[in-house]
Amino acid sequence: MRVLLTSRLHGEALGRLAGHEVDVYAGPNPMPGAELARRIAGADGLICFPFDRIGRDVIDAGSGLRAISTYSVGYDHIDVSYARGRGIAVGHTPDVLTAATADLALALILDVTRRVSEGDRMVRGGRWTQMIGARDYVGAGLQGRTLGVLGMGRIGRAVASRAAAFGMKVIYHSRRPVDGIPGHCTLGELASRSDIVSVHAPLSPATEGIVGEGFIRMMRRGAYLVNTSRGALVDEEALAAALRDGRLAGAGLDVLRKEPAGAGHLLASLGNVVATPHIGSATEEARLAMAHMAVENVLGGMEGRGAAHPV
Ligand code: DGY
């Protein structure tokens, strides 16, 4: 059988596809749509990435497709119900990236509240010309502050346990309370009671724009927003306005609505924003485990067992 990869993956994992024909796109990401449509024709399995758009047109172009795996936990970029309707197994890579993504959320929380990157830019830029006085360059300590987790799934829970170790109180909003985890609240309460809101909900029609103008207006003065989920959950114009006029103290963003951001992004250019290039799962351990899971998914789907880690 033939497996198409829209980007390179670890050789150790690809070795498990021995006996199959493996077509790896090695150009810059993402693979252009026309090329994807051409190369998917005749493929039995597809391993794609969150930056690919796997809509009906692509799925139809892959008339022989039996399995799709995304190299990510999020699958908002795939028309899953259409693929399923065509009898295609669809898999993803949950769990193995939970710790990595939660670590990055904490890194962004610490960075933006203690102004680490801002200080780094100052020192590197040769602008540290006076010693810092008692009231200068202060940030927010985490101990005793309230972290509001938006989306209490696997990653939300891992962030909550890390935050507890820093002495934070955790509240959360998700569709329903999670058994054994106190602190469930409404979306409005999350906005108005949190010192830091950390976003961990998947992107769906129900969550797109959930951190909108209204939510941001309800946030505490001097609060922070951290997003390691998907950029489309946040109204970036409203966030930029709140950061510019000082209603919010800062934001830590691993994801943006438009990726890659390129030059002059309205949020990335603000001094109280720390931005990283969508690297939540980017640890050696997580990325290798994800590669194995993606391969297991397409093998399972192509061999008629279904995706090993179905969405
Ligand atoms: C995921 O797995 O969904 C992460 O965002 C990496 O893309």
PDB file of C-alpha atoms and ligand atoms in Angstrom:
ATOM      1  CA  MET A   1       0.000   0.000   0.000  1.00  0.00           C
ATOM      2  CA  ARG A   2       0.993   3.595  -0.364  1.00  0.00           C
ATOM      3  CA  VAL A   3       1.288   6.118   2.480  1.00  0.00           C
ATOM      4  CA  LEU A   4       1.589   9.844   1.877  1.00  0.00           C
ATOM      5  CA  LEU A   5       3.278  12.044   4.489  1.00  0.00           C
ATOM      6  CA  THR A   6       2.785  15.781   4.134  1.00  0.00           C
ATOM      7  CA  SER A   7       6.032  16.427   6.033  1.00  0.00           C
ATOM      8  CA  ARG A   8       9.075  14.492   7.214  1.00  0.00           C
ATOM      9  CA  LEU A   9       8.853  12.179  10.245  1.00  0.00           C
ATOM     10  CA  HIS A  10      11.252  10.186  12.422  1.00  0.00           C
ATOM     11  CA  GLY A  11      12.924   7.348  10.522  1.00  0.00           C
ATOM     12  CA  GLU A  12      12.503   4.953  13.479  1.00  0.00           C
ATOM     13  CA  ALA A  13       8.739   5.249  13.181  1.00  0.00           C
ATOM     14  CA  LEU A  14       8.679   5.188   9.390  1.00  0.00           C
ATOM     15  CA  GLY A  15      10.655   1.934   9.499  1.00  0.00           C
ATOM     16  CA  ARG A  16       7.437   0.303  10.696  1.00  0.00           C
ATOM     17  CA  LEU A  17       5.943   1.029   7.278  1.00  0.00           C
ATOM     18  CA  ALA A  18       8.454  -1.363   5.646  1.00  0.00           C
ATOM     19  CA  GLY A  19       6.735  -3.216   2.856  1.00  0.00           C
ATOM     20  CA  HIS A  20       4.636  -0.189   1.973  1.00  0.00           C
ATOM     21  CA  GLU A  21       5.472   2.562  -0.460  1.00  0.00           C
ATOM     22  CA  VAL A  22       6.130   5.781   1.494  1.00  0.00           C
ATOM     23  CA  ASP A  23       5.808   9.139  -0.256  1.00  0.00           C
ATOM     24  CA  VAL A  24       7.250  11.954   1.867  1.00  0.00           C
ATOM     25  CA  TYR A  25       6.759  15.579   0.858  1.00  0.00           C
ATOM     26  CA  ALA A  26      10.023  17.317   1.707  1.00  0.00           C
ATOM     27  CA  GLY A  27       9.278  20.892   0.615  1.00  0.00           C
ATOM     28  CA  PRO A  28       8.410  23.803   2.880  1.00  0.00           C
ATOM     29  CA  ASN A  29       5.315  23.335   5.075  1.00  0.00           C
ATOM     30  CA  PRO A  30       2.498  23.167   4.250  1.00  0.00           C
ATOM     31  CA  MET A  31       2.397  21.190   1.032  1.00  0.00           C
ATOM     32  CA  PRO A  32       0.620  23.293  -1.602  1.00  0.00           C
ATOM     33  CA  GLY A  33      -3.014  22.240  -2.068  1.00  0.00           C
ATOM     34  CA  ALA A  34      -2.621  21.301  -5.741  1.00  0.00           C
ATOM     35  CA  GLU A  35       0.346  19.070  -4.964  1.00  0.00           C
ATOM     36  CA  LEU A  36      -1.498  17.458  -2.049  1.00  0.00           C
ATOM     37  CA  ALA A  37      -4.473  16.747  -4.313  1.00  0.00           C
ATOM     38  CA  ARG A  38      -2.150  15.194  -6.898  1.00  0.00           C
ATOM     39  CA  ARG A  39      -0.107  13.083  -4.490  1.00  0.00           C
ATOM     40  CA  ILE A  40      -3.037  11.848  -2.424  1.00  0.00           C
ATOM     41  CA  ALA A  41      -4.587  10.208  -5.483  1.00  0.00           C
ATOM     42  CA  GLY A  42      -3.502   6.594  -5.201  1.00  0.00           C
ATOM     43  CA  ALA A  43      -2.607   6.836  -1.485  1.00  0.00           C
ATOM     44  CA  ASP A  44      -4.115   4.318   0.941  1.00  0.00           C
ATOM     45  CA  GLY A  45      -2.908   6.137   4.052  1.00  0.00           C
ATOM     46  CA  LEU A  46      -2.232   9.779   4.878  1.00  0.00           C
ATOM     47  CA  ILE A  47      -0.165  11.237   7.712  1.00  0.00           C
ATOM     48  CA  CYS A  48      -0.896  14.943   7.951  1.00  0.00           C
ATOM     49  CA  PHE A  49      -0.095  17.824  10.276  1.00  0.00           C
ATOM     50  CA  PRO A  50      -2.177  20.571  11.919  1.00  0.00           C
ATOM     51  CA  PHE A  51      -1.030  23.016   9.239  1.00  0.00           C
ATOM     52  CA  ASP A  52      -2.647  20.919   6.464  1.00  0.00           C
ATOM     53  CA  ARG A  53      -6.289  21.461   5.556  1.00  0.00           C
ATOM     54  CA  ILE A  54      -7.869  18.056   4.986  1.00  0.00           C
ATOM     55  CA  GLY A  55     -11.324  19.017   3.746  1.00  0.00           C
ATOM     56  CA  ARG A  56     -13.763  17.207   1.494  1.00  0.00           C
ATOM     57  CA  ASP A  57     -11.876  18.175  -1.647  1.00  0.00           C
ATOM     58  CA  VAL A  58      -8.659  16.538  -0.400  1.00  0.00           C
ATOM     59  CA  ILE A  59     -10.496  13.483   0.912  1.00  0.00           C
ATOM     60  CA  ASP A  60     -12.313  13.109  -2.418  1.00  0.00           C
ATOM     61  CA  ALA A  61      -9.016  13.432  -4.282  1.00  0.00           C
ATOM     62  CA  GLY A  62      -7.794  10.451  -2.239  1.00  0.00           C
ATOM     63  CA  SER A  63     -10.330   8.037  -3.650  1.00  0.00           C
ATOM     64  CA  GLY A  64      -8.439   5.017  -2.324  1.00  0.00           C
ATOM     65  CA  LEU A  65      -7.835   6.394   1.186  1.00  0.00           C
ATOM     66  CA  ARG A  66      -8.425   3.976   4.041  1.00  0.00           C
ATOM     67  CA  ALA A  67      -6.679   5.781   6.890  1.00  0.00           C
ATOM     68  CA  ILE A  68      -5.786   9.313   7.945  1.00  0.00           C
ATOM     69  CA  SER A  69      -3.675  10.167  10.952  1.00  0.00           C
ATOM     70  CA  THR A  70      -2.834  13.625  12.061  1.00  0.00           C
ATOM     71  CA  TYR A  71       0.476  14.189  13.786  1.00  0.00           C
ATOM     72  CA  SER A  72      -1.269  16.125  16.570  1.00  0.00           C
ATOM     73  CA  VAL A  73      -3.901  15.717  19.226  1.00  0.00           C
ATOM     74  CA  GLY A  74      -6.060  18.440  17.639  1.00  0.00           C
ATOM     75  CA  TYR A  75      -8.005  17.425  14.540  1.00  0.00           C
ATOM     76  CA  ASP A  76      -9.915  20.589  13.722  1.00  0.00           C
ATOM     77  CA  HIS A  77      -8.117  20.725  10.357  1.00  0.00           C
ATOM     78  CA  ILE A  78      -9.705  17.461   9.171  1.00  0.00           C
ATOM     79  CA  ASP A  79     -13.299  16.990   8.062  1.00  0.00           C
ATOM     80  CA  VAL A  80     -13.610  13.959  10.324  1.00  0.00           C
ATOM     81  CA  SER A  81     -17.299  13.246   9.797  1.00  0.00           C
ATOM     82  CA  TYR A  82     -16.884  13.330   6.017  1.00  0.00           C
ATOM     83  CA  ALA A  83     -13.878  11.006   6.203  1.00  0.00           C
ATOM     84  CA  ARG A  84     -15.741   8.615   8.481  1.00  0.00           C
ATOM     85  CA  GLY A  85     -18.721   8.720   6.142  1.00  0.00           C
ATOM     86  CA  ARG A  86     -16.352   7.521   3.432  1.00  0.00           C
ATOM     87  CA  GLY A  87     -15.271   4.653   5.684  1.00  0.00           C
ATOM     88  CA  ILE A  88     -11.828   6.143   6.340  1.00  0.00           C
ATOM     89  CA  ALA A  89     -10.284   5.504   9.765  1.00  0.00           C
ATOM     90  CA  VAL A  90      -9.114   8.742  11.402  1.00  0.00           C
ATOM     91  CA  GLY A  91      -6.542   8.786  14.192  1.00  0.00           C
ATOM     92  CA  HIS A  92      -4.566  11.318  16.228  1.00  0.00           C
ATOM     93  CA  THR A  93      -1.815  11.389  18.862  1.00  0.00           C
ATOM     94  CA  PRO A  94      -3.278  12.111  22.315  1.00  0.00           C
ATOM     95  CA  ASP A  95      -1.643  11.658  25.753  1.00  0.00           C
ATOM     96  CA  VAL A  96       2.011  11.533  24.692  1.00  0.00           C
ATOM     97  CA  LEU A  97       2.148  15.323  24.232  1.00  0.00           C
ATOM     98  CA  THR A  98       0.164  16.228  27.354  1.00  0.00           C
ATOM     99  CA  ALA A  99       3.174  16.828  29.609  1.00  0.00           C
ATOM    100  CA  ALA A 100       5.109  18.710  26.924  1.00  0.00           C
ATOM    101  CA  THR A 101       2.209  21.054  26.205  1.00  0.00           C
ATOM    102  CA  ALA A 102       1.442  21.587  29.885  1.00  0.00           C
ATOM    103  CA  ASP A 103       5.128  22.379  30.511  1.00  0.00           C
ATOM    104  CA  LEU A 104       5.039  24.995  27.767  1.00  0.00           C
ATOM    105  CA  ALA A 105       1.878  26.559  29.193  1.00  0.00           C
ATOM    106  CA  LEU A 106       3.695  26.904  32.529  1.00  0.00           C
ATOM    107  CA  ALA A 107       6.754  28.287  30.767  1.00  0.00           C
ATOM    108  CA  LEU A 108       4.600  30.963  29.143  1.00  0.00           C
ATOM    109  CA  ILE A 109       2.832  31.717  32.438  1.00  0.00           C
ATOM    110  CA  LEU A 110       6.164  32.159  34.224  1.00  0.00           C
ATOM    111  CA  ASP A 111       7.693  34.090  31.352  1.00  0.00           C
ATOM    112  CA  VAL A 112       4.897  36.604  30.933  1.00  0.00           C
ATOM    113  CA  THR A 113       4.203  37.136  34.646  1.00  0.00           C
ATOM    114  CA  ARG A 114       7.903  37.592  35.492  1.00  0.00           C
ATOM    115  CA  ARG A 115       8.691  39.376  32.213  1.00  0.00           C
ATOM    116  CA  VAL A 116      11.525  36.994  31.353  1.00  0.00           C
ATOM    117  CA  SER A 117      11.557  37.485  27.580  1.00  0.00           C
ATOM    118  CA  GLU A 118      10.984  41.201  27.982  1.00  0.00           C
ATOM    119  CA  GLY A 119      14.060  41.377  30.213  1.00  0.00           C
ATOM    120  CA  ASP A 120      16.037  39.238  27.801  1.00  0.00           C
ATOM    121  CA  ARG A 121      15.178  41.621  24.951  1.00  0.00           C
ATOM    122  CA  MET A 122      16.263  44.547  27.124  1.00  0.00           C
ATOM    123  CA  VAL A 123      19.623  43.032  28.110  1.00  0.00           C
ATOM    124  CA  ARG A 124      20.386  41.736  24.616  1.00  0.00           C
ATOM    125  CA  GLY A 125      19.400  45.040  23.082  1.00  0.00           C
ATOM    126  CA  GLY A 126      21.912  46.889  25.271  1.00  0.00           C
ATOM    127  CA  ARG A 127      19.079  48.763  27.030  1.00  0.00           C
ATOM    128  CA  TRP A 128      19.992  47.604  30.583  1.00  0.00           C
ATOM    129  CA  THR A 129      21.788  50.783  31.481  1.00  0.00           C
ATOM    130  CA  GLN A 130      20.585  51.345  35.078  1.00  0.00           C
ATOM    131  CA  MET A 131      20.214  49.058  38.064  1.00  0.00           C
ATOM    132  CA  ILE A 132      16.637  47.979  38.745  1.00  0.00           C
ATOM    133  CA  GLY A 133      15.070  49.811  41.696  1.00  0.00           C
ATOM    134  CA  ALA A 134      12.537  48.602  44.274  1.00  0.00           C
ATOM    135  CA  ARG A 135       9.461  49.466  42.223  1.00  0.00           C
ATOM    136  CA  ASP A 136      10.953  48.835  38.799  1.00  0.00           C
ATOM    137  CA  TYR A 137      10.390  45.931  36.487  1.00  0.00           C
ATOM    138  CA  VAL A 138       7.996  44.120  38.826  1.00  0.00           C
ATOM    139  CA  GLY A 139       5.793  41.253  37.687  1.00  0.00           C
ATOM    140  CA  ALA A 140       3.206  39.033  39.336  1.00  0.00           C
ATOM    141  CA  GLY A 141       4.052  36.142  41.680  1.00  0.00           C
ATOM    142  CA  LEU A 142       2.088  32.941  41.175  1.00  0.00           C
ATOM    143  CA  GLN A 143       1.646  31.879  44.805  1.00  0.00           C
ATOM    144  CA  GLY A 144      -1.920  32.512  45.975  1.00  0.00           C
ATOM    145  CA  ARG A 145      -3.126  33.666  42.544  1.00  0.00           C
ATOM    146  CA  THR A 146      -6.034  32.085  40.717  1.00  0.00           C
ATOM    147  CA  LEU A 147      -5.463  30.176  37.514  1.00  0.00           C
ATOM    148  CA  GLY A 148      -8.537  29.792  35.333  1.00  0.00           C
ATOM    149  CA  VAL A 149      -8.289  26.742  33.083  1.00  0.00           C
ATOM    150  CA  LEU A 150     -10.524  26.956  30.029  1.00  0.00           C
ATOM    151  CA  GLY A 151     -11.066  23.340  28.952  1.00  0.00           C
ATOM    152  CA  MET A 152     -10.340  20.720  31.612  1.00  0.00           C
ATOM    153  CA  GLY A 153      -9.221  17.875  29.351  1.00  0.00           C
ATOM    154  CA  ARG A 154      -5.924  16.002  29.576  1.00  0.00           C
ATOM    155  CA  ILE A 155      -3.738  19.078  29.041  1.00  0.00           C
ATOM    156  CA  GLY A 156      -5.907  21.338  31.215  1.00  0.00           C
ATOM    157  CA  ARG A 157      -5.599  18.852  34.080  1.00  0.00           C
ATOM    158  CA  ALA A 158      -1.821  18.600  33.668  1.00  0.00           C
ATOM    159  CA  VAL A 159      -1.555  22.405  33.765  1.00  0.00           C
ATOM    160  CA  ALA A 160      -3.768  22.518  36.865  1.00  0.00           C
ATOM    161  CA  SER A 161      -1.554  20.074  38.761  1.00  0.00           C
ATOM    162  CA  ARG A 162       1.575  22.007  37.809  1.00  0.00           C
ATOM    163  CA  ALA A 163      -0.066  25.281  38.882  1.00  0.00           C
ATOM    164  CA  ALA A 164      -1.034  23.748  42.229  1.00  0.00           C
ATOM    165  CA  ALA A 165       2.661  23.018  42.827  1.00  0.00           C
ATOM    166  CA  PHE A 166       3.275  26.768  42.449  1.00  0.00           C
ATOM    167  CA  GLY A 167       0.694  27.473  45.159  1.00  0.00           C
ATOM    168  CA  MET A 168      -2.013  28.619  42.770  1.00  0.00           C
ATOM    169  CA  LYS A 169      -5.718  28.167  43.295  1.00  0.00           C
ATOM    170  CA  VAL A 170      -7.303  26.556  40.235  1.00  0.00           C
ATOM    171  CA  ILE A 171     -10.791  27.107  38.855  1.00  0.00           C
ATOM    172  CA  TYR A 172     -11.981  25.824  35.497  1.00  0.00           C
ATOM    173  CA  HIS A 173     -14.655  25.975  32.887  1.00  0.00           C
ATOM    174  CA  SER A 174     -15.561  23.037  30.690  1.00  0.00           C
ATOM    175  CA  ARG A 175     -18.854  21.742  29.290  1.00  0.00           C
ATOM    176  CA  ARG A 176     -19.511  19.910  32.543  1.00  0.00           C
ATOM    177  CA  PRO A 177     -17.740  19.483  35.893  1.00  0.00           C
ATOM    178  CA  VAL A 178     -15.032  16.837  35.833  1.00  0.00           C
ATOM    179  CA  ASP A 179     -15.488  14.087  38.445  1.00  0.00           C
ATOM    180  CA  GLY A 180     -13.229  14.591  41.414  1.00  0.00           C
ATOM    181  CA  ILE A 181     -11.995  18.048  40.347  1.00  0.00           C
ATOM    182  CA  PRO A 182     -13.518  20.919  42.323  1.00  0.00           C
ATOM    183  CA  GLY A 183     -13.589  24.484  40.999  1.00  0.00           C
ATOM    184  CA  HIS A 184     -15.948  24.205  38.008  1.00  0.00           C
ATOM    185  CA  CYS A 185     -17.485  27.569  37.148  1.00  0.00           C
ATOM    186  CA  THR A 186     -19.269  29.387  34.356  1.00  0.00           C
ATOM    187  CA  LEU A 187     -17.337  30.997  31.537  1.00  0.00           C
ATOM    188  CA  GLY A 188     -18.121  34.453  32.934  1.00  0.00           C
ATOM    189  CA  GLU A 189     -16.894  33.481  36.401  1.00  0.00           C
ATOM    190  CA  LEU A 190     -13.708  32.110  34.901  1.00  0.00           C
ATOM    191  CA  ALA A 191     -13.077  35.446  33.197  1.00  0.00           C
ATOM    192  CA  SER A 192     -13.868  37.586  36.217  1.00  0.00           C
ATOM    193  CA  ARG A 193     -12.203  35.480  38.936  1.00  0.00           C
ATOM    194  CA  SER A 194      -8.918  34.447  37.280  1.00  0.00           C
ATOM    195  CA  ASP A 195      -5.590  36.225  37.556  1.00  0.00           C
ATOM    196  CA  ILE A 196      -4.360  34.085  34.681  1.00  0.00           C
ATOM    197  CA  VAL A 197      -6.562  32.339  32.127  1.00  0.00           C
ATOM    198  CA  SER A 198      -4.950  29.402  30.321  1.00  0.00           C
ATOM    199  CA  VAL A 199      -6.766  28.095  27.239  1.00  0.00           C
ATOM    200  CA  HIS A 200      -6.891  24.326  26.621  1.00  0.00           C
ATOM    201  CA  ALA A 201     -10.176  23.722  24.806  1.00  0.00           C
ATOM    202  CA  PRO A 202     -10.059  22.105  21.356  1.00  0.00           C
ATOM    203  CA  LEU A 203     -11.122  24.220  18.394  1.00  0.00           C
ATOM    204  CA  SER A 204     -14.681  23.494  17.286  1.00  0.00           C
ATOM    205  CA  PRO A 205     -17.655  25.580  16.132  1.00  0.00           C
ATOM    206  CA  ALA A 206     -18.636  25.827  19.823  1.00  0.00           C
ATOM    207  CA  THR A 207     -15.262  27.161  20.988  1.00  0.00           C
ATOM    208  CA  GLU A 208     -14.178  29.359  18.075  1.00  0.00           C
ATOM    209  CA  GLY A 209     -13.866  32.922  19.421  1.00  0.00           C
ATOM    210  CA  ILE A 210     -14.777  31.810  22.970  1.00  0.00           C
ATOM    211  CA  VAL A 211     -12.201  34.254  24.345  1.00  0.00           C
ATOM    212  CA  GLY A 212     -13.994  37.078  22.609  1.00  0.00           C
ATOM    213  CA  GLU A 213     -14.418  40.761  23.316  1.00  0.00           C
ATOM    214  CA  GLY A 214     -17.060  40.070  25.990  1.00  0.00           C
ATOM    215  CA  PHE A 215     -14.853  37.538  27.790  1.00  0.00           C
ATOM    216  CA  ILE A 216     -11.848  39.840  27.657  1.00  0.00           C
ATOM    217  CA  ARG A 217     -13.920  42.737  28.981  1.00  0.00           C
ATOM    218  CA  MET A 218     -14.925  40.568  31.960  1.00  0.00           C
ATOM    219  CA  MET A 219     -11.314  39.641  32.782  1.00  0.00           C
ATOM    220  CA  ARG A 220      -9.716  41.232  35.824  1.00  0.00           C
ATOM    221  CA  ARG A 221      -7.715  44.378  35.312  1.00  0.00           C
ATOM    222  CA  GLY A 222      -4.053  43.317  35.245  1.00  0.00           C
ATOM    223  CA  ALA A 223      -4.857  39.680  34.391  1.00  0.00           C
ATOM    224  CA  TYR A 224      -2.932  37.516  31.897  1.00  0.00           C
ATOM    225  CA  LEU A 225      -4.034  35.262  29.047  1.00  0.00           C
ATOM    226  CA  VAL A 226      -2.093  32.180  27.936  1.00  0.00           C
ATOM    227  CA  ASN A 227      -3.066  30.112  24.898  1.00  0.00           C
ATOM    228  CA  THR A 228      -1.433  26.841  23.884  1.00  0.00           C
ATOM    229  CA  SER A 229      -4.513  25.432  22.127  1.00  0.00           C
ATOM    230  CA  ARG A 230      -5.558  27.077  18.865  1.00  0.00           C
ATOM    231  CA  GLY A 231      -5.379  30.746  17.886  1.00  0.00           C
ATOM    232  CA  ALA A 232      -8.948  30.808  16.581  1.00  0.00           C
ATOM    233  CA  LEU A 233     -10.321  30.503  20.112  1.00  0.00           C
ATOM    234  CA  VAL A 234      -9.215  34.074  20.797  1.00  0.00           C
ATOM    235  CA  ASP A 235     -10.395  37.366  19.324  1.00  0.00           C
ATOM    236  CA  GLU A 236      -6.919  38.748  18.599  1.00  0.00           C
ATOM    237  CA  GLU A 237      -8.060  42.326  17.900  1.00  0.00           C
ATOM    238  CA  ALA A 238      -9.885  42.496  21.260  1.00  0.00           C
ATOM    239  CA  LEU A 239      -6.879  40.955  23.026  1.00  0.00           C
ATOM    240  CA  ALA A 240      -4.456  43.405  21.413  1.00  0.00           C
ATOM    241  CA  ALA A 241      -6.671  46.353  22.419  1.00  0.00           C
ATOM    242  CA  ALA A 242      -6.807  45.165  26.059  1.00  0.00           C
ATOM    243  CA  LEU A 243      -3.033  44.629  26.134  1.00  0.00           C
ATOM    244  CA  ARG A 244      -2.339  48.017  24.586  1.00  0.00           C
ATOM    245  CA  ASP A 245      -4.469  50.018  26.986  1.00  0.00           C
ATOM    246  CA  GLY A 246      -3.239  48.110  30.054  1.00  0.00           C
ATOM    247  CA  ARG A 247      -6.500  46.360  30.967  1.00  0.00           C
ATOM    248  CA  LEU A 248      -4.597  43.097  30.649  1.00  0.00           C
ATOM    249  CA  ALA A 249      -1.017  42.873  31.906  1.00  0.00           C
ATOM    250  CA  GLY A 250       0.241  40.370  29.363  1.00  0.00           C
ATOM    251  CA  ALA A 251      -0.302  37.352  27.166  1.00  0.00           C
ATOM    252  CA  GLY A 252       1.664  34.191  26.443  1.00  0.00           C
ATOM    253  CA  LEU A 253       0.737  32.735  23.074  1.00  0.00           C
ATOM    254  CA  ASP A 254       2.002  29.562  21.444  1.00  0.00           C
ATOM    255  CA  VAL A 255      -0.719  29.708  18.809  1.00  0.00           C
ATOM    256  CA  LEU A 256      -2.078  32.445  16.598  1.00  0.00           C
ATOM    257  CA  ARG A 257      -5.041  32.608  14.268  1.00  0.00           C
ATOM    258  CA  LYS A 258      -2.759  32.911  11.245  1.00  0.00           C
ATOM    259  CA  GLU A 259       0.285  30.633  11.314  1.00  0.00           C
ATOM    260  CA  PRO A 260       3.064  31.208  10.534  1.00  0.00           C
ATOM    261  CA  ALA A 261       2.660  34.754  11.823  1.00  0.00           C
ATOM    262  CA  GLY A 262       5.232  36.329   9.504  1.00  0.00           C
ATOM    263  CA  ALA A 263       6.405  39.888  10.126  1.00  0.00           C
ATOM    264  CA  GLY A 264       4.476  42.612  11.952  1.00  0.00           C
ATOM    265  CA  HIS A 265       1.777  40.512  13.675  1.00  0.00           C
ATOM    266  CA  LEU A 266      -0.431  42.774  15.776  1.00  0.00           C
ATOM    267  CA  LEU A 267       0.143  40.712  18.944  1.00  0.00           C
ATOM    268  CA  ALA A 268       3.737  39.595  18.453  1.00  0.00           C
ATOM    269  CA  SER A 269       4.885  43.201  18.255  1.00  0.00           C
ATOM    270  CA  LEU A 270       3.551  44.143  21.725  1.00  0.00           C
ATOM    271  CA  GLY A 271       6.088  44.314  24.577  1.00  0.00           C
ATOM    272  CA  ASN A 272       3.798  42.525  27.045  1.00  0.00           C
ATOM    273  CA  VAL A 273       3.311  39.509  24.771  1.00  0.00           C
ATOM    274  CA  VAL A 274       5.488  36.407  24.767  1.00  0.00           C
ATOM    275  CA  ALA A 275       4.937  34.404  21.603  1.00  0.00           C
ATOM    276  CA  THR A 276       6.302  31.032  20.537  1.00  0.00           C
ATOM    277  CA  PRO A 277       5.850  29.357  17.118  1.00  0.00           C
ATOM    278  CA  HIS A 278       3.318  26.582  17.955  1.00  0.00           C
ATOM    279  CA  ILE A 279       5.765  24.316  19.767  1.00  0.00           C
ATOM    280  CA  GLY A 280       3.524  22.870  22.504  1.00  0.00           C
ATOM    281  CA  SER A 281       4.442  19.272  21.717  1.00  0.00           C
ATOM    282  CA  ALA A 282       8.018  19.968  20.647  1.00  0.00           C
ATOM    283  CA  THR A 283      10.042  17.755  22.969  1.00  0.00           C
ATOM    284  CA  GLU A 284      12.168  14.872  21.677  1.00  0.00           C
ATOM    285  CA  GLU A 285      10.115  12.396  23.674  1.00  0.00           C
ATOM    286  CA  ALA A 286       6.684  13.652  22.669  1.00  0.00           C
ATOM    287  CA  ARG A 287       7.500  14.105  18.998  1.00  0.00           C
ATOM    288  CA  LEU A 288       8.979  10.607  18.630  1.00  0.00           C
ATOM    289  CA  ALA A 289       6.024   9.020  20.441  1.00  0.00           C
ATOM    290  CA  MET A 290       3.646  10.978  18.197  1.00  0.00           C
ATOM    291  CA  ALA A 291       5.433   9.654  15.114  1.00  0.00           C
ATOM    292  CA  HIS A 292       4.935   6.071  16.288  1.00  0.00           C
ATOM    293  CA  MET A 293       1.269   6.701  17.029  1.00  0.00           C
ATOM    294  CA  ALA A 294       0.665   8.266  13.620  1.00  0.00           C
ATOM    295  CA  VAL A 295       2.222   5.224  11.951  1.00  0.00           C
ATOM    296  CA  GLU A 296       0.156   2.868  14.148  1.00  0.00           C
ATOM    297  CA  ASN A 297      -2.960   4.774  13.109  1.00  0.00           C
ATOM    298  CA  VAL A 298      -2.418   4.443   9.376  1.00  0.00           C
ATOM    299  CA  LEU A 299      -1.308   0.813   9.671  1.00  0.00           C
ATOM    300  CA  GLY A 300      -4.422  -0.034  11.677  1.00  0.00           C
ATOM    301  CA  GLY A 301      -6.687   1.776   9.234  1.00  0.00           C
ATOM    302  CA  MET A 302      -5.066   0.309   6.125  1.00  0.00           C
ATOM    303  CA  GLU A 303      -5.139  -3.207   7.574  1.00  0.00           C
ATOM    304  CA  GLY A 304      -8.828  -2.935   8.459  1.00  0.00           C
ATOM    305  CA  ARG A 305      -8.431  -2.836  12.258  1.00  0.00           C
ATOM    306  CA  GLY A 306      -9.276   0.859  12.554  1.00  0.00           C
ATOM    307  CA  ALA A 307      -6.975   3.627  13.780  1.00  0.00           C
ATOM    308  CA  ALA A 308      -4.987   2.541  16.843  1.00  0.00           C
ATOM    309  CA  HIS A 309      -5.728   5.921  18.471  1.00  0.00           C
ATOM    310  CA  PRO A 310      -9.017   7.006  16.914  1.00  0.00           C
ATOM    311  CA  VAL A 311     -10.282  10.566  17.173  1.00  0.00           C
TER     312      VAL A 311
HETATM  313  C1  DGY B   1      -1.562  19.380  18.702  1.00  0.00           C
HETATM  314  O1  DGY B   1      -1.096  18.250  18.834  1.00  0.00           O
HETATM  315  O2  DGY B   1      -2.733  19.578  18.410  1.00  0.00           O
HETATM  316  C2  DGY B   1      -0.621  20.501  18.926  1.00  0.00           C
HETATM  317  O3  DGY B   1      -1.223  21.732  18.787  1.00  0.00           O
HETATM  318  C3  DGY B   1       0.523  20.395  17.976  1.00  0.00           C
HETATM  319  O4  DGY B   1       0.112  20.844  16.791  1.00  0.00           O
END
